[in-house]
């Protein structure tokens, strides 16, 4: 069975954690929805109820909240082979606090809540896959929170650059500053300093 590139990418992602038969792969793919988001368009906005969990097959998106002054605080950048969404809103059907905006033309595969529940009924081993996915997401969130407390802005930037070398050149300095938690001007100074080292 020859899979489209996007389907092949998501099957490879899932297959890192669970083994699927050809029939199970086909069933999973049949439950997914293809979604395209143009650069600068929103996939999701604060106040929406998240109806999909998303897997990125092409492009880059930023996930962020706004503080009371309207300044963005970016919690993650999602690129190819990443999952994104708001798990809490998806699971509890309460409005999200997050915005997800494409920073490049992007293509995603989404699984709706209805199909997510159906998937667990029809292929129970997917419960293991999503449990691992959510655990890894939680661990990443805890590490990021700890870095915010224990590392300087420069150390946070260097850690990001080391961990995500494929992302650092795909996002603007302003967005990078929103992720690190500093002003764009300070971000510019840090990048200049690091580049001189």
XYZ file of C-alpha atoms in Angstrom:
197
model
C 0.000 0.000 0.000
C 1.481 3.342 -1.104
C 0.671 6.191 1.277
C 0.529 9.898 0.500
C 3.448 11.809 2.057
C 1.274 13.379 4.800
C -0.235 10.006 5.722
C 3.180 8.346 5.661
C 4.507 11.016 8.054
C 1.746 10.499 10.629
C 1.977 6.696 10.404
C 5.753 6.908 11.012
C 5.070 9.167 14.022
C 2.545 6.737 15.504
C 4.708 3.689 14.693
C 7.461 4.944 17.012
C 5.235 3.892 19.904
C 2.767 1.257 18.662
C 2.755 -1.367 15.888
C -0.065 -1.158 13.367
C -1.323 -3.653 10.829
C -1.999 -2.417 7.277
C -5.740 -2.527 8.041
C -5.268 -0.447 11.201
C -3.208 2.118 9.280
C -5.982 2.447 6.707
C -8.638 2.786 9.411
C -6.653 5.489 11.216
C -6.065 7.467 8.009
C -9.795 7.269 7.216
C -10.564 9.060 10.511
C -8.285 12.029 9.755
C -9.240 15.351 8.152
C -6.837 17.301 5.935
C -6.605 20.983 6.893
C -4.741 23.824 5.173
C -3.907 27.112 6.891
C -2.460 30.109 5.045
C 0.416 32.111 6.540
C -0.868 34.588 9.185
C -4.259 32.809 9.401
C -5.581 31.377 12.672
C -6.127 27.668 13.160
C -7.672 28.376 16.561
C -8.397 31.449 18.687
C -8.984 32.045 22.389
C -12.657 31.434 23.171
C -12.995 28.595 20.628
C -13.715 25.067 21.782
C -10.982 22.835 20.390
C -12.604 20.220 18.169
C -9.435 18.633 16.743
C -6.006 17.425 17.764
C -3.602 18.424 14.984
C -0.549 16.829 13.389
C 1.591 19.093 11.207
C 2.702 17.682 7.858
C 4.001 20.946 6.375
C 4.677 24.443 7.681
C 5.077 26.180 11.017
C 2.556 27.444 13.570
C 2.902 29.297 16.855
C 0.815 28.573 19.939
C 0.387 31.514 22.292
C -1.684 33.402 24.839
C -2.045 37.146 25.283
C -1.414 38.900 28.600
C -3.560 41.768 29.918
C -1.464 44.244 27.890
C -2.014 42.261 24.695
C 1.584 40.990 24.554
C 1.943 37.464 23.156
C 3.492 34.684 25.241
C 4.431 31.862 22.897
C 4.310 28.414 24.453
C 5.464 26.447 21.409
C 6.261 26.411 17.721
C 4.850 23.431 15.848
C 6.506 22.227 12.634
C 6.452 19.059 10.551
C 6.089 15.855 12.600
C 4.727 17.772 15.649
C 1.330 17.554 17.299
C -0.503 20.640 18.528
C -3.834 21.824 19.893
C -5.262 22.389 23.341
C -5.691 19.029 25.035
C -7.701 20.488 27.948
C -10.246 22.165 25.657
C -10.355 19.093 23.379
C -11.061 16.748 26.294
C -13.393 18.910 28.411
C -15.104 20.963 25.661
C -14.368 24.237 27.490
C -13.152 27.294 25.545
C -9.405 27.501 24.969
C -7.175 30.339 26.162
C -4.764 29.754 23.260
C -4.290 31.132 19.782
C -2.701 28.981 17.082
C -1.511 31.003 14.090
C 0.355 29.855 10.978
C 3.723 31.550 10.480
C 4.088 29.723 7.143
C 1.539 28.179 4.765
C 0.770 24.979 6.652
C -0.890 21.609 6.131
C -2.210 19.460 8.954
C -4.082 16.269 9.664
C -6.748 16.601 12.339
C -8.664 14.043 14.329
C -12.040 15.172 15.641
C -13.273 14.302 19.114
C -15.912 11.948 17.634
C -13.305 10.108 15.541
C -10.846 10.106 18.456
C -13.401 8.239 20.613
C -14.226 5.913 17.701
C -10.524 5.183 17.189
C -10.162 3.952 20.778
C -13.184 1.661 20.357
C -11.954 0.193 17.088
C -8.179 0.118 17.736
C -7.659 0.163 21.541
C -3.843 0.239 21.242
C -4.180 3.914 20.199
C -4.954 4.689 23.846
C -1.310 3.810 24.540
C -0.100 6.071 21.726
C -2.068 9.123 22.895
C -1.155 8.469 26.535
C 2.554 8.545 25.579
C 1.967 11.655 23.463
C 0.283 13.487 26.369
C 2.929 12.337 28.867
C 5.711 13.647 26.635
C 3.821 16.917 26.210
C 3.469 17.279 29.989
C 7.162 16.528 30.569
C 8.100 19.130 27.950
C 5.814 21.697 29.607
C 7.346 21.044 33.055
C 10.893 21.342 31.675
C 10.014 24.588 29.917
C 8.497 25.990 33.131
C 11.638 25.040 35.065
C 13.852 26.677 32.433
C 11.788 29.860 32.749
C 12.592 29.957 36.469
C 16.177 28.698 36.553
C 17.832 29.890 33.314
C 18.782 33.363 32.124
C 17.259 34.646 28.862
C 20.540 33.916 27.062
C 20.616 30.356 28.434
C 16.969 29.856 27.389
C 17.824 31.007 23.860
C 20.886 28.729 23.662
C 18.833 25.779 24.973
C 16.126 26.467 22.369
C 18.691 26.774 19.569
C 20.314 23.483 20.597
C 17.053 21.576 21.009
C 15.275 22.994 17.938
C 17.939 23.775 15.308
C 15.323 23.168 12.586
C 12.991 25.837 14.030
C 15.262 28.682 15.159
C 15.762 30.040 11.610
C 12.092 29.646 10.637
C 10.644 32.086 13.166
C 10.989 35.848 13.531
C 13.110 37.439 16.258
C 9.912 38.971 17.623
C 8.268 35.539 17.938
C 11.449 34.080 19.399
C 11.389 36.874 21.999
C 7.760 35.974 22.791
C 8.861 32.382 23.361
C 11.934 33.232 25.467
C 9.901 35.769 27.473
C 11.832 38.961 26.703
C 11.470 42.073 24.545
C 12.421 41.879 20.832
C 15.151 44.461 21.508
C 16.741 42.309 24.223
C 16.385 39.264 21.940
C 18.319 41.118 19.236
C 21.137 41.886 21.705
C 21.321 38.249 22.828
C 21.462 36.947 19.239
C 24.208 39.462 18.362
C 26.202 38.419 21.439
C 25.796 34.688 20.741
C 26.772 35.167 17.079
C 29.999 36.894 18.179
C 30.965 34.015 20.475
